[in-house]
Amino acid sequence: MFIQSETNRIIKEIRSLDLKKNREKLGLFLLEGERLVGEAEGHIVYTLASESYRGSIEPNHTVSDRLYARLSNTVNPQGILAVCRMPKNEFKAHSKTPLYIFLENIQDPGNMGTIIRTADAAGADGVFLSKGCVDIYNPKTVRSTMGSLFHIPIYRNVDIKELIDNMNVVAIGAHLKGDRTPYSVDMTAGTAIIIGNEANGITEELAEKADILVKIPMPGKAESMNAGIAAAILIYEAVRQRM
Amino acid sequence: MFIQSETNRIIKEIRSLDLKKNREKLGLFLLEGERLVGEAEGHIVYTLASESYRGSIEPNHTVSDRLYARLSNTVNPQGILAVCRMPKNEFKAHSKTPLYIFLENIQDPGNMGTIIRTADAAGADGVFLSKGCVDIYNPKTVRSTMGSLFHIPIYRNVDIKELIDNMNVVAIGAHLKGDRTPYSVDMTAGTAIIIGNEANGITEELAEKADILVKIPMPGKAESMNAGIAAAILIYEAVRQRM
């Protein structure tokens, strides 16, 4: 169907998904680009393409290139977007020695997306987000997950301290005051890796709850590390130990 | 000195540094924010603050908040910027078992900055950039290096194939077709880690030149990895082995 009117219900709905409160209310979010839309099978409510789109996806709706550009959140739009249902992840323990990632107050959308993508690559069993984390359905995070959003269970608005109490895992926090290196910690049993806020790290209350605090060695001159990088180093140390 | 006129020579120079060609011609670039400017000692030509700036740096020049906002590249300017001289890094081999990072055609400014920061944290001996890499003096890269730009030698516009010929290092390329994991490769001798372009990886010619191609294991569903993350996993495997 070719949509011409900017006041069309579909156009209005897509526009409304720019705001988190509308995404939450509707349980919907926006995906853009050939690759991401291709990965979203099973989650798509409808797709919408620009008139000049020549990709392989058969869109439900088409609009003029001009209108498409106004709906798109990307600098070089590929001309295809999808409105998707948020995956519902009900927690189930699948593995006896799971690898979980607990994120506390991660604020940068790019970091969040990259951590989810890395956790997916590593075959982790789930990513758990504290209330203070950035919304994973904002366009920048969705884009930087590169589809991993659909591959790995993500649990939002969790109480990480409660999780540590109730799960049978060794909770390992990345902390500048950690007294061990990640390489001296056994991550082959059930493991949860905890990464804190970009500027402030893990909160004091959560640091006290953690079983082990590790410091990634920094023999050079940098004083700290990007949160996404710290997450990757710990996650892949677990992968290495489990090989 | 309080600068009022937008046509002042200083204001014009700062504005001109938005463009790479002017940065190269003058050998200057822009730094913003209390922390970064604080780290740039020895490289600063002059500093400029907004009228309402109340930080600890004594600026050479002051402008109105309104003019400052127009000079700034950040969303929430801290009111302090510096014009700096590009560090001159003439190559000298310092270590018998150096750890070098070779970057081929890395395009994303954020990835570039994060890799430089990670290499610095790891105490690597230098970062070498092919001609096709993004400019490290663009504001976004400068920001994401968090000062590491001044800590670690960075060599630009190098021919990586030539480096491999002339340096006594094991050149290890991250490659989706790699036949070994990074964990099975000895990185305690002189080592160069090669990371390729975000979308295309290492070029075929360079992959042929590399001594070893490694694939980071991806037991999960993601098909690829962020280039900055791949770099960090390899760099920190070297750190682990060298501890």
Coordinates of C-alpha atoms in Angstrom, one line a residue:
Chain A
M1 CA 0.0 0.0 0.0
F2 CA 1.3 3.4 -1.0
I3 CA 0.9 5.9 1.8
Q4 CA 0.7 9.5 0.8
S5 CA -0.7 11.3 3.8
E6 CA 1.5 12.4 6.7
T7 CA -1.5 12.0 8.9
N8 CA -2.0 8.4 8.1
R9 CA -2.3 6.1 11.2
I10 CA 0.9 4.1 10.2
I11 CA 3.0 7.2 9.7
K12 CA 1.8 8.6 13.0
E13 CA 2.6 5.4 14.8
I14 CA 6.1 5.2 13.4
R15 CA 6.7 8.8 14.4
S16 CA 5.4 8.1 17.9
L17 CA 8.0 5.4 18.4
D18 CA 10.7 8.0 18.6
L19 CA 9.7 8.4 22.3
K20 CA 10.4 5.8 24.9
K21 CA 7.1 6.2 26.6
N22 CA 5.2 5.3 23.4
R23 CA 7.5 2.3 22.7
E24 CA 6.7 1.0 26.2
K25 CA 3.0 1.7 25.9
L26 CA 2.7 -0.1 22.6
G27 CA 5.4 -2.7 23.2
L28 CA 6.8 -1.8 19.7
F29 CA 10.0 -0.4 18.4
L30 CA 11.6 0.6 15.1
L31 CA 14.3 -1.3 13.1
E32 CA 16.0 0.1 10.1
G33 CA 18.1 -1.3 7.2
E34 CA 18.1 -4.4 5.1
R35 CA 20.2 -6.5 7.4
L36 CA 18.5 -5.7 10.7
V37 CA 15.0 -6.1 9.2
G38 CA 16.1 -9.4 7.7
E39 CA 17.1 -10.7 11.1
A40 CA 13.8 -9.6 12.8
E41 CA 11.6 -12.4 11.3
G42 CA 9.0 -13.4 13.8
H43 CA 9.0 -10.1 15.5
I44 CA 7.8 -7.8 12.6
V45 CA 4.4 -6.2 12.8
Y46 CA 4.8 -4.5 9.4
T47 CA 7.5 -3.1 7.1
L48 CA 7.7 0.2 5.3
A49 CA 9.9 1.1 2.4
S50 CA 10.8 4.2 0.4
E51 CA 9.7 4.4 -3.2
S52 CA 13.2 3.9 -4.5
Y53 CA 14.0 1.0 -2.3
R54 CA 15.3 -2.0 -4.4
G55 CA 16.2 -4.5 -1.7
S56 CA 15.0 -8.0 -1.2
I57 CA 12.3 -7.4 1.4
E58 CA 8.7 -7.1 0.2
P59 CA 7.3 -4.1 2.1
N60 CA 3.8 -3.9 3.5
H61 CA 3.8 -0.2 2.9
T62 CA 5.6 2.3 0.7
V63 CA 6.1 6.0 1.0
S64 CA 7.8 8.7 -1.1
D65 CA 11.5 9.1 -0.6
R66 CA 10.9 12.5 1.0
L67 CA 8.5 11.2 3.6
Y68 CA 10.8 8.2 4.3
A69 CA 13.7 10.5 5.0
R70 CA 11.6 12.2 7.6
L71 CA 10.7 8.9 9.3
S72 CA 14.3 7.6 9.3
N73 CA 16.8 7.9 12.1
T74 CA 19.9 7.2 10.1
V75 CA 22.1 9.5 8.1
N76 CA 22.2 7.3 5.0
P77 CA 18.8 5.5 5.0
Q78 CA 18.6 2.2 3.1
G79 CA 14.9 2.8 2.5
I80 CA 13.5 -0.1 4.6
L81 CA 12.2 -0.1 8.2
A82 CA 10.1 -2.4 10.3
V83 CA 7.9 -1.9 13.3
C84 CA 8.6 -4.8 15.6
R85 CA 7.2 -6.3 18.8
M86 CA 9.6 -6.2 21.7
P87 CA 10.8 -9.8 22.4
K88 CA 9.3 -11.2 25.6
N89 CA 12.0 -12.9 27.6
E90 CA 10.7 -14.8 30.5
F91 CA 13.5 -16.0 32.6
K92 CA 14.4 -19.7 32.5
A93 CA 17.7 -21.2 33.6
H94 CA 18.9 -23.3 30.7
S95 CA 22.4 -24.2 31.7
K96 CA 24.0 -25.5 34.8
T97 CA 27.0 -23.3 34.3
P98 CA 25.4 -20.2 32.7
L99 CA 27.3 -17.1 31.7
Y100 CA 25.3 -14.0 32.5
I101 CA 26.0 -10.3 32.0
F102 CA 24.7 -7.9 34.6
L103 CA 24.7 -4.3 33.6
E104 CA 24.2 -1.5 36.1
N105 CA 23.3 2.0 34.9
I106 CA 25.0 1.7 31.5
Q107 CA 24.1 5.0 29.8
D108 CA 25.7 5.1 26.4
P109 CA 23.4 3.6 23.7
G110 CA 26.4 2.5 21.6
N111 CA 28.1 0.8 24.6
M112 CA 24.8 -0.9 25.4
G113 CA 24.4 -2.2 21.9
T114 CA 28.0 -3.4 21.6
I115 CA 27.8 -5.2 24.9
I116 CA 24.7 -7.1 23.8
R117 CA 26.4 -8.0 20.5
T118 CA 29.5 -9.2 22.3
A119 CA 27.4 -11.2 24.8
D120 CA 25.6 -12.8 21.8
A121 CA 28.9 -13.6 20.0
A122 CA 30.2 -15.2 23.2
G123 CA 27.1 -17.4 23.5
A124 CA 26.2 -15.9 26.9
D125 CA 22.9 -17.1 28.4
G126 CA 21.4 -13.7 29.1
V127 CA 21.9 -10.0 29.7
F128 CA 20.3 -8.4 32.8
L129 CA 19.8 -4.6 32.9
S130 CA 19.3 -2.5 36.0
K131 CA 16.6 0.2 36.1
G132 CA 19.1 2.9 35.4
C133 CA 20.3 1.5 32.1
V134 CA 19.6 3.3 28.8
D135 CA 16.6 2.0 26.8
I136 CA 17.7 -0.9 24.5
Y137 CA 14.9 0.0 22.0
N138 CA 16.3 3.5 21.2
P139 CA 17.4 3.5 17.5
K140 CA 21.1 3.8 18.2
T141 CA 21.2 0.8 20.5
V142 CA 19.1 -1.2 18.2
R143 CA 21.5 -0.4 15.4
S144 CA 24.6 -1.2 17.3
T145 CA 23.3 -4.6 18.5
M146 CA 23.3 -5.7 14.8
G147 CA 20.5 -8.1 15.3
S148 CA 21.7 -9.6 18.6
L149 CA 18.7 -8.1 20.3
F150 CA 16.8 -11.1 18.8
H151 CA 19.4 -13.7 19.6
I152 CA 20.0 -13.5 23.3
P153 CA 17.5 -13.1 26.2
I154 CA 17.6 -9.6 27.6
Y155 CA 15.9 -8.9 30.9
R156 CA 15.2 -5.2 31.7
N157 CA 14.5 -3.3 35.0
V158 CA 16.0 -6.0 37.2
D159 CA 17.3 -5.7 40.7
I160 CA 20.9 -6.9 40.3
K161 CA 21.4 -7.4 44.1
E162 CA 18.4 -9.6 44.3
L163 CA 19.7 -11.6 41.3
I164 CA 23.0 -12.2 43.1
D165 CA 21.1 -13.5 46.1
N166 CA 18.8 -15.8 44.2
M167 CA 21.1 -17.2 41.5
N168 CA 23.7 -19.9 41.8
V169 CA 26.5 -17.9 40.1
V170 CA 29.8 -16.4 41.1
A171 CA 29.2 -12.7 40.7
I172 CA 32.3 -11.0 39.3
G173 CA 32.4 -7.2 39.2
A174 CA 34.8 -5.1 37.1
H175 CA 36.1 -2.5 39.5
L176 CA 39.1 -0.2 39.6
K177 CA 39.7 -1.2 43.2
G178 CA 39.5 -5.0 42.4
D179 CA 42.2 -7.0 44.1
R180 CA 42.5 -9.7 41.5
T181 CA 43.0 -9.9 37.8
P182 CA 40.3 -11.6 35.7
Y183 CA 42.8 -14.2 34.7
S184 CA 43.1 -15.5 38.2
V185 CA 39.4 -16.1 38.6
D186 CA 37.7 -19.3 37.7
M187 CA 34.8 -18.5 35.3
T188 CA 33.9 -22.1 34.3
A189 CA 31.2 -22.5 37.0
G190 CA 28.0 -20.5 36.7
T191 CA 29.3 -16.9 36.3
A192 CA 27.8 -13.4 36.2
I193 CA 30.0 -10.6 35.0
I194 CA 28.9 -7.2 36.4
I195 CA 29.7 -4.0 34.5
G196 CA 28.8 -0.6 36.0
N197 CA 28.2 2.9 34.7
E198 CA 30.7 4.5 32.3
A199 CA 31.7 7.4 34.5
N200 CA 31.2 6.0 38.0
G201 CA 31.6 2.2 37.7
I202 CA 29.6 -0.2 39.9
T203 CA 27.8 1.4 42.8
E204 CA 29.2 0.8 46.3
E205 CA 26.2 -1.3 47.4
L206 CA 26.5 -3.6 44.4
A207 CA 30.3 -3.8 44.8
E208 CA 29.7 -5.1 48.3
K209 CA 27.3 -7.7 47.0
A210 CA 29.6 -9.1 44.4
D211 CA 31.5 -12.3 45.2
I212 CA 34.8 -11.1 43.6
L213 CA 36.0 -7.7 42.3
V214 CA 38.5 -7.9 39.5
K215 CA 40.6 -5.1 38.0
I216 CA 41.6 -5.5 34.4
P217 CA 45.4 -4.8 34.4
M218 CA 46.4 -1.5 32.8
P219 CA 50.1 -1.5 32.5
G220 CA 50.0 1.6 30.2
K221 CA 49.1 5.2 31.0
A222 CA 45.3 5.1 30.5
E223 CA 43.5 5.4 33.8
S224 CA 40.3 3.7 32.8
M225 CA 38.6 1.8 30.1
N226 CA 35.6 2.0 27.9
A227 CA 32.7 0.1 29.6
G228 CA 32.0 -1.9 26.4
I229 CA 35.7 -2.9 26.2
A230 CA 35.9 -3.9 29.8
A231 CA 32.8 -6.1 29.3
A232 CA 34.3 -7.8 26.3
I233 CA 37.6 -8.5 28.0
L234 CA 35.8 -10.2 30.9
I235 CA 33.2 -12.0 28.7
Y236 CA 36.0 -13.4 26.5
E237 CA 38.1 -14.5 29.4
A238 CA 35.1 -16.7 30.3
V239 CA 34.9 -17.9 26.7
R240 CA 38.7 -18.8 26.8
Q241 CA 38.4 -20.6 30.1
R242 CA 35.4 -22.6 28.9
M243 CA 36.9 -23.7 25.6
Chain B
M1 CA 42.0 38.4 26.6
F2 CA 38.3 38.7 26.0
I3 CA 37.5 38.2 22.3
Q4 CA 34.3 39.8 21.1
S5 CA 34.6 39.8 17.3
E6 CA 33.7 36.7 15.4
T7 CA 36.2 37.8 12.8
N8 CA 39.1 37.7 15.3
R9 CA 42.0 35.7 14.0
I10 CA 41.8 33.2 16.9
I11 CA 38.1 32.5 16.3
K12 CA 38.7 32.0 12.6
E13 CA 41.6 29.6 13.3
I14 CA 39.5 27.5 15.7
R15 CA 36.7 27.4 13.2
S16 CA 39.0 26.4 10.4
L17 CA 40.1 23.3 12.5
D18 CA 36.8 21.7 11.8
L19 CA 38.3 20.7 8.4
K20 CA 40.9 18.0 8.1
K21 CA 42.8 19.8 5.4
N22 CA 43.3 22.8 7.7
R23 CA 44.3 20.6 10.6
E24 CA 47.0 19.0 8.4
K25 CA 48.2 22.3 7.0
L26 CA 48.6 23.9 10.4
G27 CA 49.5 20.8 12.3
L28 CA 46.9 21.8 14.9
F29 CA 43.8 20.3 16.3
L30 CA 41.1 21.0 18.8
L31 CA 40.5 19.5 22.2
E32 CA 37.5 20.1 24.5
G33 CA 36.7 19.6 28.1
E34 CA 38.4 20.0 31.5
R35 CA 39.9 16.5 31.6
L36 CA 41.2 16.3 28.0
V37 CA 42.7 19.8 28.1
G38 CA 44.3 18.9 31.5
E39 CA 46.0 15.9 29.8
A40 CA 47.4 17.9 26.9
E41 CA 50.1 19.8 28.7
G42 CA 53.1 20.3 26.5
H43 CA 51.0 20.2 23.4
I44 CA 48.8 23.2 23.9
V45 CA 49.2 26.3 21.8
Y46 CA 46.5 28.3 23.5
T47 CA 43.3 27.7 25.5
L48 CA 39.9 29.4 25.2
A49 CA 37.1 29.4 27.7
S50 CA 33.5 30.6 27.8
E51 CA 32.6 33.5 30.1
S52 CA 30.8 31.3 32.5
Y53 CA 33.6 28.6 32.7
R54 CA 34.6 28.0 36.4
G55 CA 37.1 25.2 36.1
S56 CA 40.7 25.0 37.2
I57 CA 42.4 25.9 33.9
E58 CA 43.5 29.5 33.4
P59 CA 42.5 30.3 29.8
N60 CA 44.5 32.4 27.4
H61 CA 41.3 33.7 25.8
T62 CA 37.7 34.1 26.9
V63 CA 34.6 34.5 24.7
S64 CA 30.9 35.0 25.4
D65 CA 28.9 31.8 26.1
R66 CA 27.0 32.3 22.9
L67 CA 30.2 32.5 20.8
Y68 CA 31.7 29.5 22.7
A69 CA 28.6 27.3 21.9
R70 CA 29.2 28.0 18.2
L71 CA 32.8 27.0 18.4
S72 CA 32.1 23.8 20.4
N73 CA 31.6 20.4 18.9
T74 CA 30.0 18.8 22.0
V75 CA 26.4 18.7 23.0
N76 CA 27.0 19.8 26.6
P77 CA 30.1 22.0 26.3
Q78 CA 32.2 22.3 29.5
G79 CA 33.3 25.8 28.4
I80 CA 37.0 25.0 27.9
L81 CA 38.9 24.1 24.7
A82 CA 42.5 24.0 23.6
V83 CA 44.2 24.3 20.3
C84 CA 47.0 21.7 20.3
R85 CA 50.0 20.8 18.2
M86 CA 49.8 17.3 16.7
P87 CA 52.3 15.0 18.6
K88 CA 55.2 14.1 16.4
N89 CA 56.0 10.5 16.7
E90 CA 59.2 9.4 15.0
F91 CA 59.5 5.7 15.1
K92 CA 62.0 4.2 17.4
A93 CA 62.0 0.5 18.6
H94 CA 62.0 0.6 22.4
S95 CA 61.3 -3.0 23.3
K96 CA 62.7 -6.3 22.2
T97 CA 59.3 -7.8 22.4
P98 CA 57.0 -4.9 21.4
L99 CA 53.3 -5.1 21.1
Y100 CA 52.1 -3.1 18.1
I101 CA 48.6 -2.5 16.8
F102 CA 48.2 -2.2 13.0
L103 CA 44.9 -0.7 11.8
E104 CA 43.8 -1.0 8.2
N105 CA 41.0 1.3 7.0
I106 CA 39.3 1.7 10.3
Q107 CA 36.5 4.1 9.5
D108 CA 34.5 4.8 12.6
P109 CA 35.8 7.7 14.7
G110 CA 34.5 6.1 17.9
N111 CA 36.1 2.7 17.1
M112 CA 39.4 4.5 16.3
G113 CA 39.4 6.4 19.6
T114 CA 38.5 3.3 21.7
I115 CA 41.2 1.2 20.1
I116 CA 43.8 3.9 20.8
R117 CA 42.6 4.1 24.4
T118 CA 42.6 0.3 24.8
A119 CA 46.1 0.1 23.3
D120 CA 47.3 2.7 25.8
A121 CA 45.7 0.9 28.7
A122 CA 47.4 -2.3 27.7
G123 CA 50.8 -0.6 27.5
A124 CA 51.2 -1.3 23.8
D125 CA 54.3 0.2 22.1
G126 CA 52.5 1.9 19.2
V127 CA 49.5 2.1 16.9
F128 CA 50.1 2.2 13.2
L129 CA 47.4 3.4 10.8
S130 CA 47.0 2.7 7.1
K131 CA 46.2 5.6 4.7
G132 CA 42.5 4.6 4.6
C133 CA 41.9 5.1 8.3
V134 CA 39.7 7.9 9.7
D135 CA 41.6 11.0 10.8
I136 CA 42.5 10.7 14.5
Y137 CA 42.3 14.4 15.0
N138 CA 38.6 14.7 14.2
P139 CA 36.7 15.8 17.4
K140 CA 34.9 12.5 18.0
T141 CA 38.1 10.4 17.9
V142 CA 39.9 12.9 20.0
R143 CA 37.1 12.7 22.6
S144 CA 36.9 8.9 22.6
T145 CA 40.7 8.5 23.1
M146 CA 40.2 10.2 26.5
G147 CA 43.8 11.6 26.4
S148 CA 45.5 8.4 25.2
L149 CA 46.4 10.3 22.0
F150 CA 49.2 11.9 24.1
H151 CA 50.2 8.7 25.9
I152 CA 51.0 6.3 23.1
P153 CA 52.9 6.8 19.8
I154 CA 50.6 6.8 16.8
Y155 CA 52.0 6.6 13.3
R156 CA 49.7 7.7 10.5
N157 CA 49.6 6.9 6.7
V158 CA 51.9 3.8 7.0
D159 CA 52.1 0.9 4.6
I160 CA 51.3 -2.0 6.8
K161 CA 52.6 -4.6 4.3
E162 CA 56.0 -2.9 4.4
L163 CA 55.9 -2.8 8.2
I164 CA 55.4 -6.5 8.3
D165 CA 58.4 -7.0 5.9
N166 CA 60.7 -4.7 7.9
M167 CA 59.8 -5.4 11.5
N168 CA 60.8 -8.4 13.6
V169 CA 57.3 -9.2 14.8
V170 CA 54.7 -12.0 14.4
A171 CA 51.9 -10.3 12.5
I172 CA 48.6 -11.7 13.7
G173 CA 45.5 -10.7 11.7
A174 CA 41.9 -10.9 13.1
H175 CA 40.0 -12.7 10.3
L176 CA 36.7 -14.5 10.0
K177 CA 38.5 -17.2 8.0
G178 CA 41.3 -17.5 10.5
D179 CA 42.1 -21.1 11.3
R180 CA 43.3 -20.7 14.9
T181 CA 41.9 -19.1 18.0
P182 CA 43.9 -16.2 19.6
Y183 CA 44.4 -18.4 22.6
S184 CA 46.5 -20.9 20.7
V185 CA 49.0 -18.3 19.4
D186 CA 52.1 -17.2 21.3
M187 CA 52.0 -13.4 21.8
T188 CA 54.9 -13.1 24.1
A189 CA 57.5 -12.5 21.4
G190 CA 57.3 -9.2 19.3
T191 CA 53.7 -9.1 18.2
A192 CA 51.6 -7.0 15.8
I193 CA 47.9 -7.3 16.0
I194 CA 46.2 -6.4 12.7
I195 CA 42.5 -5.2 12.7
G196 CA 40.8 -4.4 9.4
N197 CA 37.9 -2.3 8.3
E198 CA 34.6 -2.6 10.2
A199 CA 32.5 -3.9 7.2
N200 CA 35.1 -5.7 5.1
G201 CA 37.8 -6.9 7.5
I202 CA 41.4 -7.1 6.5
T203 CA 42.1 -6.7 2.7
E204 CA 43.1 -9.9 0.9
E205 CA 46.6 -8.6 0.1
L206 CA 47.2 -7.9 3.8
A207 CA 45.7 -11.2 5.0
E208 CA 48.2 -12.9 2.7
K209 CA 51.1 -11.0 4.3
A210 CA 50.1 -11.8 7.9
D211 CA 52.0 -14.6 9.6
I212 CA 48.9 -16.0 11.3
L213 CA 45.2 -15.4 10.9
V214 CA 43.1 -15.9 14.0
K215 CA 39.4 -16.1 14.4
I216 CA 37.9 -15.0 17.7
P217 CA 35.5 -17.8 18.7
M218 CA 31.8 -16.9 18.4
P219 CA 29.9 -19.8 19.9
G220 CA 26.7 -17.6 20.0
K221 CA 24.6 -16.4 17.1
A222 CA 26.3 -13.2 16.2
E223 CA 28.1 -13.4 12.9
S224 CA 30.7 -10.8 13.5
M225 CA 32.1 -8.5 16.1
N226 CA 32.6 -4.7 16.5
A227 CA 36.2 -3.9 15.3
G228 CA 37.0 -2.1 18.6
I229 CA 35.9 -5.2 20.6
A230 CA 37.9 -7.6 18.4
A231 CA 41.0 -5.4 18.9
A232 CA 40.5 -5.4 22.7
I233 CA 40.1 -9.1 22.9
L234 CA 43.3 -9.7 21.0
I235 CA 45.3 -6.9 22.7
Y236 CA 44.3 -8.3 26.1
E237 CA 45.1 -11.8 25.2
A238 CA 48.6 -10.5 24.6
V239 CA 48.5 -8.7 28.0
R240 CA 47.4 -12.0 29.7
Q241 CA 50.1 -14.0 28.1
R242 CA 52.7 -11.4 29.0
M243 CA 51.8 -11.2 32.7

